[in-house]
Coordinates of C-alpha atoms in Angstrom, one line a residue:
F122 CA 46.5 -20.0 -16.4
Y123 CA 42.8 -20.1 -17.6
W124 CA 43.5 -17.4 -20.3
W125 CA 46.6 -19.3 -21.3
G126 CA 44.8 -22.6 -21.7
L127 CA 42.0 -20.9 -23.7
N128 CA 44.5 -19.2 -26.0
V129 CA 46.6 -22.4 -26.6
T130 CA 43.5 -24.6 -27.0
R131 CA 42.5 -22.4 -29.9
Q132 CA 46.0 -22.4 -31.5
L133 CA 46.3 -26.2 -31.2
E134 CA 42.7 -26.8 -32.3
I135 CA 42.0 -29.0 -29.4
T136 CA 38.4 -30.2 -28.8
A137 CA 36.5 -32.3 -26.3
E138 CA 37.1 -35.4 -28.6
D139 CA 40.9 -35.2 -27.9
V140 CA 43.0 -37.1 -25.5
L141 CA 46.1 -35.1 -24.4
Y142 CA 49.1 -37.1 -23.3
T143 CA 52.2 -35.7 -21.6
C144 CA 55.2 -37.2 -19.9
L145 CA 56.7 -33.8 -19.0
P146 CA 57.3 -32.9 -15.3
L147 CA 54.4 -31.1 -13.6
F148 CA 56.7 -28.4 -12.3
H149 CA 57.2 -27.3 -16.0
T150 CA 54.7 -24.8 -17.4
N151 CA 54.0 -26.9 -20.5
A152 CA 52.4 -29.7 -18.4
V153 CA 50.4 -27.3 -16.3
N154 CA 49.2 -25.5 -19.4
A155 CA 48.2 -28.8 -21.0
F156 CA 46.0 -29.4 -17.9
T157 CA 44.2 -26.1 -18.4
Q158 CA 43.7 -26.9 -22.1
A159 CA 41.9 -30.0 -21.0
L160 CA 39.8 -28.0 -18.5
V161 CA 38.6 -25.4 -21.1
S162 CA 38.1 -27.8 -24.0
G163 CA 36.7 -30.9 -22.2
A164 CA 39.5 -33.1 -23.5
E165 CA 40.8 -36.0 -21.5
Y166 CA 44.3 -35.5 -20.0
V167 CA 46.7 -38.3 -19.4
I168 CA 50.0 -37.9 -17.5
G169 CA 52.8 -40.4 -18.1
P170 CA 55.5 -41.1 -15.5
R171 CA 58.4 -39.8 -17.5
F172 CA 59.8 -39.7 -21.0
S173 CA 61.2 -43.0 -22.3
A174 CA 62.1 -43.2 -26.0
S175 CA 61.6 -47.0 -26.1
R176 CA 58.2 -46.7 -24.4
F177 CA 56.8 -43.4 -25.6
W178 CA 54.6 -44.6 -28.5
T179 CA 53.4 -47.6 -26.5
D180 CA 52.3 -45.4 -23.6
A181 CA 50.7 -42.9 -26.0
A182 CA 48.8 -45.7 -27.7
A183 CA 47.7 -47.1 -24.3
A184 CA 46.3 -43.7 -23.4
N185 CA 44.5 -43.5 -26.8
A186 CA 46.2 -40.1 -27.2
T187 CA 45.4 -37.9 -30.1
F188 CA 47.7 -35.0 -29.1
T189 CA 51.0 -34.9 -27.3
Y190 CA 53.9 -32.5 -26.2
L191 CA 57.5 -32.9 -27.2
L192 CA 60.2 -30.5 -25.9
G193 CA 63.9 -30.2 -26.1
A194 CA 65.6 -33.3 -27.7
M195 CA 62.5 -35.5 -27.5
V196 CA 61.9 -35.3 -31.2
S197 CA 65.5 -36.0 -32.1
I198 CA 65.7 -38.9 -29.7
L199 CA 62.5 -40.5 -31.0
A200 CA 63.6 -40.0 -34.6
S201 CA 67.0 -41.6 -33.9
K202 CA 65.5 -44.9 -32.7
P203 CA 65.6 -47.7 -35.3
A204 CA 62.5 -47.7 -37.6
S205 CA 59.9 -50.2 -36.7
E206 CA 56.7 -51.6 -38.3
H207 CA 55.0 -50.5 -35.0
D208 CA 55.9 -46.8 -35.5
R209 CA 52.3 -45.9 -36.5
E210 CA 50.5 -48.1 -34.0
H211 CA 49.0 -45.1 -32.1
S212 CA 46.3 -42.5 -32.6
V213 CA 48.4 -39.3 -32.1
K214 CA 47.7 -36.8 -34.9
A215 CA 49.8 -33.8 -33.8
A216 CA 52.3 -32.6 -31.2
L217 CA 53.4 -29.3 -29.9
A218 CA 57.2 -29.4 -30.6
P219 CA 58.7 -25.9 -30.5
A220 CA 62.2 -25.4 -32.1
T221 CA 62.3 -28.7 -33.9
P222 CA 64.9 -28.6 -36.7
A223 CA 63.2 -27.9 -40.0
G224 CA 64.8 -31.0 -41.6
L225 CA 63.1 -33.3 -39.0
L226 CA 59.5 -32.1 -39.6
T227 CA 58.8 -34.1 -42.8
E228 CA 60.9 -37.1 -41.7
F229 CA 58.9 -37.3 -38.5
K230 CA 55.5 -37.0 -40.1
D231 CA 56.3 -39.5 -42.8
R232 CA 57.5 -42.0 -40.2
F233 CA 55.2 -41.6 -37.3
G234 CA 52.2 -39.9 -39.0
V235 CA 52.4 -36.9 -36.5
I236 CA 52.3 -33.2 -37.5
L237 CA 54.8 -31.3 -35.4
M238 CA 53.6 -27.8 -34.5
D239 CA 56.0 -24.9 -33.8
G240 CA 55.4 -21.8 -31.8
Y241 CA 56.9 -19.3 -29.3
G242 CA 56.0 -19.3 -25.7
S243 CA 57.6 -19.2 -22.3
T244 CA 56.6 -19.3 -18.6
E245 CA 56.5 -15.5 -18.6
T246 CA 54.8 -14.8 -22.0
N247 CA 52.1 -17.3 -22.7
C248 CA 52.1 -18.8 -26.3
S249 CA 52.2 -15.5 -28.2
I250 CA 53.5 -16.6 -31.7
A251 CA 51.9 -19.6 -33.4
A252 CA 50.2 -21.1 -36.4
N253 CA 47.6 -23.8 -36.8
R254 CA 48.2 -27.3 -38.1
R255 CA 47.5 -26.4 -41.8
E256 CA 49.7 -23.3 -41.8
Q257 CA 52.8 -24.9 -40.3
R258 CA 55.9 -23.6 -42.2
P259 CA 59.2 -25.4 -41.6
G260 CA 61.8 -23.3 -39.8
Y261 CA 59.2 -20.7 -38.7
M262 CA 57.3 -20.3 -35.4
G263 CA 54.2 -18.6 -36.8
T264 CA 52.7 -15.1 -36.5
V265 CA 51.8 -12.9 -33.6
Q266 CA 48.5 -14.2 -32.1
P267 CA 45.4 -12.1 -31.3
G268 CA 45.8 -10.3 -28.0
F269 CA 49.5 -10.0 -28.2
A270 CA 52.0 -7.4 -29.7
A271 CA 55.6 -7.9 -30.6
R272 CA 58.7 -5.8 -31.5
I273 CA 62.2 -6.7 -32.7
V274 CA 64.9 -4.3 -31.6
D275 CA 68.6 -3.9 -31.8
E276 CA 71.0 -3.6 -28.9
F277 CA 70.0 0.1 -28.5
G278 CA 66.3 -0.7 -28.2
L279 CA 65.5 0.6 -31.8
D280 CA 63.1 -1.3 -34.0
V281 CA 64.8 -3.3 -36.8
E282 CA 63.5 -3.8 -40.3
P283 CA 61.8 -7.0 -41.4
G284 CA 64.4 -9.7 -42.3
R285 CA 67.0 -8.4 -39.8
P286 CA 67.7 -10.2 -36.5
G287 CA 67.1 -8.6 -33.2
E288 CA 65.7 -9.2 -29.7
L289 CA 62.1 -10.2 -29.4
L290 CA 60.0 -8.0 -27.1
L291 CA 56.4 -9.0 -26.2
R292 CA 53.4 -7.7 -24.3
S293 CA 49.7 -8.6 -24.0
D294 CA 46.5 -6.7 -24.5
Q295 CA 44.8 -8.8 -21.8
P296 CA 45.4 -8.3 -18.0
H297 CA 47.1 -11.1 -16.1
S298 CA 47.9 -13.1 -19.3
F299 CA 51.6 -12.5 -18.8
A300 CA 53.7 -13.0 -15.7
T301 CA 54.1 -9.8 -13.7
G302 CA 57.6 -10.5 -12.3
Y303 CA 59.9 -13.0 -10.7
Y304 CA 59.1 -13.9 -7.1
G305 CA 61.6 -12.5 -4.7
M306 CA 63.8 -11.2 -7.6
P307 CA 63.1 -7.5 -8.0
D308 CA 66.3 -6.8 -10.0
A309 CA 65.6 -9.6 -12.5
T310 CA 62.0 -8.3 -12.8
V311 CA 63.1 -4.7 -13.6
D312 CA 65.8 -6.0 -16.0
S313 CA 63.2 -8.1 -18.0
W314 CA 60.2 -5.7 -18.0
K315 CA 61.3 -2.4 -19.5
D316 CA 59.2 0.3 -21.1
L317 CA 56.1 -1.9 -20.7
W318 CA 57.6 -4.6 -22.9
F319 CA 59.0 -8.0 -21.8
H320 CA 62.5 -8.6 -23.1
T321 CA 62.7 -12.3 -24.0
G322 CA 66.5 -12.5 -24.4
D323 CA 65.8 -14.4 -27.7
R324 CA 67.2 -13.3 -31.1
V325 CA 64.6 -13.7 -33.9
V326 CA 63.8 -12.5 -37.4
M327 CA 60.4 -11.3 -38.6
E328 CA 59.9 -11.6 -42.4
E329 CA 57.9 -9.2 -44.5
D330 CA 54.8 -11.3 -44.2
G331 CA 54.9 -11.3 -40.4
W332 CA 56.2 -14.8 -39.9
F333 CA 58.8 -15.2 -37.1
R334 CA 62.0 -17.3 -37.3
F335 CA 64.0 -18.2 -34.2
V336 CA 67.8 -17.5 -34.4
D337 CA 69.2 -18.1 -31.0
R338 CA 69.2 -17.2 -27.3
I339 CA 71.2 -13.9 -27.2
K340 CA 73.4 -15.4 -24.5
D341 CA 74.2 -18.3 -26.8
V342 CA 75.2 -16.2 -29.9
I343 CA 78.8 -16.7 -30.6
R344 CA 80.9 -13.7 -31.4
R345 CA 83.9 -14.7 -33.6
R346 CA 86.2 -12.3 -35.4
G347 CA 83.5 -9.7 -35.7
E348 CA 80.8 -12.0 -36.8
N349 CA 77.6 -13.1 -34.9
I350 CA 77.2 -16.9 -35.2
S351 CA 73.9 -18.6 -34.4
S352 CA 74.6 -21.8 -32.5
V353 CA 71.1 -23.1 -33.5
E354 CA 72.0 -22.7 -37.2
V355 CA 75.2 -24.6 -36.8
E356 CA 73.5 -27.3 -34.8
Q357 CA 70.8 -27.7 -37.5
V358 CA 73.4 -28.3 -40.2
L359 CA 75.4 -30.8 -38.1
R360 CA 72.2 -32.7 -37.3
Q361 CA 71.7 -33.3 -41.0
H362 CA 74.9 -35.5 -41.1
P363 CA 74.1 -39.2 -40.9
S364 CA 76.8 -39.8 -38.3
V365 CA 75.3 -37.2 -35.8
S366 CA 72.6 -38.2 -33.4
D367 CA 72.6 -35.1 -31.3
V368 CA 74.8 -32.0 -31.0
A369 CA 75.3 -28.8 -29.0
V370 CA 77.3 -25.8 -30.3
Y371 CA 78.7 -23.2 -28.0
A372 CA 81.4 -20.6 -27.5
V373 CA 84.8 -21.4 -25.9
D374 CA 87.7 -19.1 -25.3
S375 CA 90.6 -19.1 -27.8
E376 CA 94.2 -18.3 -27.2
L377 CA 93.5 -14.8 -28.6
G378 CA 90.8 -14.2 -26.0
E379 CA 87.8 -14.2 -28.3
D380 CA 85.1 -16.8 -28.9
E381 CA 85.7 -19.9 -30.9
V382 CA 83.0 -22.4 -32.0
M383 CA 82.9 -25.8 -30.4
A384 CA 80.6 -28.7 -31.0
A385 CA 79.8 -31.5 -28.6
I386 CA 78.5 -34.4 -30.7
V387 CA 76.6 -37.5 -29.7
P388 CA 77.6 -39.8 -32.6
K389 CA 75.6 -42.7 -34.2
G390 CA 78.8 -44.7 -34.6
A391 CA 82.3 -43.9 -35.9
I392 CA 82.7 -40.2 -36.8
D393 CA 85.3 -38.5 -39.0
F394 CA 85.7 -34.8 -37.9
E395 CA 87.4 -33.8 -41.1
E396 CA 84.6 -35.3 -43.2
L397 CA 82.1 -33.5 -41.0
V398 CA 83.9 -30.1 -41.7
D399 CA 83.7 -30.9 -45.4
F400 CA 80.0 -31.5 -45.0
C401 CA 79.6 -28.1 -43.4
R402 CA 81.5 -26.1 -46.0
P403 CA 78.7 -25.6 -48.6
R404 CA 76.1 -25.2 -45.8
L405 CA 77.7 -22.7 -43.4
A406 CA 79.8 -19.5 -43.7
S407 CA 83.4 -20.4 -43.1
Y408 CA 83.6 -18.5 -39.8
A409 CA 80.7 -20.5 -38.4
I410 CA 82.2 -24.0 -39.0
P411 CA 83.3 -25.4 -35.6
R412 CA 87.0 -25.2 -34.8
F413 CA 86.8 -27.6 -31.9
M414 CA 84.8 -30.9 -31.8
A415 CA 84.4 -33.7 -29.3
T416 CA 82.2 -36.7 -28.9
C417 CA 80.1 -37.6 -25.9
E418 CA 77.6 -40.3 -24.9
S419 CA 75.0 -37.7 -24.0
L420 CA 74.5 -34.0 -23.5
P421 CA 73.9 -32.5 -20.1
R422 CA 70.2 -31.4 -19.9
T423 CA 67.7 -29.9 -17.6
E424 CA 64.6 -31.8 -16.5
N425 CA 62.6 -30.4 -19.4
G426 CA 65.2 -31.4 -22.0
K427 CA 67.1 -28.1 -22.6
V428 CA 70.8 -28.5 -23.1
R429 CA 72.8 -27.0 -20.2
K430 CA 75.3 -25.1 -22.4
Q431 CA 76.8 -23.3 -19.4
V432 CA 78.1 -26.7 -18.2
L433 CA 79.7 -27.3 -21.6
R434 CA 81.1 -23.8 -21.7
E435 CA 82.7 -24.2 -18.3
R436 CA 84.5 -27.3 -19.5
G437 CA 86.0 -25.2 -22.3
A438 CA 88.2 -26.3 -25.3
Q439 CA 90.5 -28.5 -23.2
K440 CA 87.9 -31.2 -23.6
A441 CA 88.2 -31.0 -27.4
Q442 CA 89.3 -34.1 -29.3
W443 CA 89.8 -32.3 -32.5
D444 CA 91.1 -28.8 -33.5
R445 CA 90.9 -27.9 -37.2
E446 CA 93.5 -25.2 -36.8
A447 CA 96.1 -27.3 -35.0
T448 CA 99.0 -28.7 -37.0
S449 CA 98.2 -32.2 -36.1
Q450 CA 94.4 -31.5 -36.3
T451 CA 93.9 -33.9 -33.4
V452 CA 94.0 -33.2 -29.7
R453 CA 94.0 -36.3 -27.4
A454 CA 91.6 -35.7 -24.5
S455 CA 88.7 -37.2 -22.7
N456 CA 85.1 -36.9 -23.9
V457 CA 83.1 -33.9 -22.9

């Protein structure tokens, strides 16, 4: 944890003058790592009780926070709140906010005055891909950081060319800076650590200049009619629509036994599914446009804000309210 804190402190440019504020649960590695950042930098560390969209900026201001941590849907939730003249009444300058949709970065900074920083890290791998505040590039996580090495491989374990998607493999030059395995789970340990590389299970692209772009969790890639569809890409397009507050895209079984694309949408008000499809047409390949759609009041999430897509997949297409391939185009059913 010490080496991790030292590494991330450098990446985030944290100093003894900073006040770090988190409302993330302490069982999550992000909150523990933020504590070690404070230890190695001399910064002040303030822990809030829990995330509340209505109270977040007030709590951050009360803590005199200069840096904070936003995971999962926290950015989208804060951005979806009605604009207020009090939006900038705080001292937060930047936030670590991995996987924020590119379209939200400028909007968030213009409204709240906060730079959102991307990067790649996990409980197992430390923060191994990142960029500093001045180098942030919308839609990209950053470059491999000193002390780490990365490969991108295909399903056969062969390296792919820059610009092509594949699984991200990582390892560290420093001892004890990576997890060494899963406690009491030898099979999972062997499955993830192969040939001296940690297999992340994440599908990414590395460009010619060494910058990395996240595509999807491999288990969340949708295989439809011979095409690989990134659920993240579809979600990013749908979030751009003014009627969409939040969305999760996932695979459901079709009558032909293959994957179909379904979207569970948290609307901002009334929503027209046909108009939403028309919005997607110039922005997505035709095979990636959701066949099934449904609205819901909220998405099922873990304690750290990740959507529980397995829960949605288990519910299947029978929860759909709309099927663009159906004759009637509408299926009467309950919300997801």
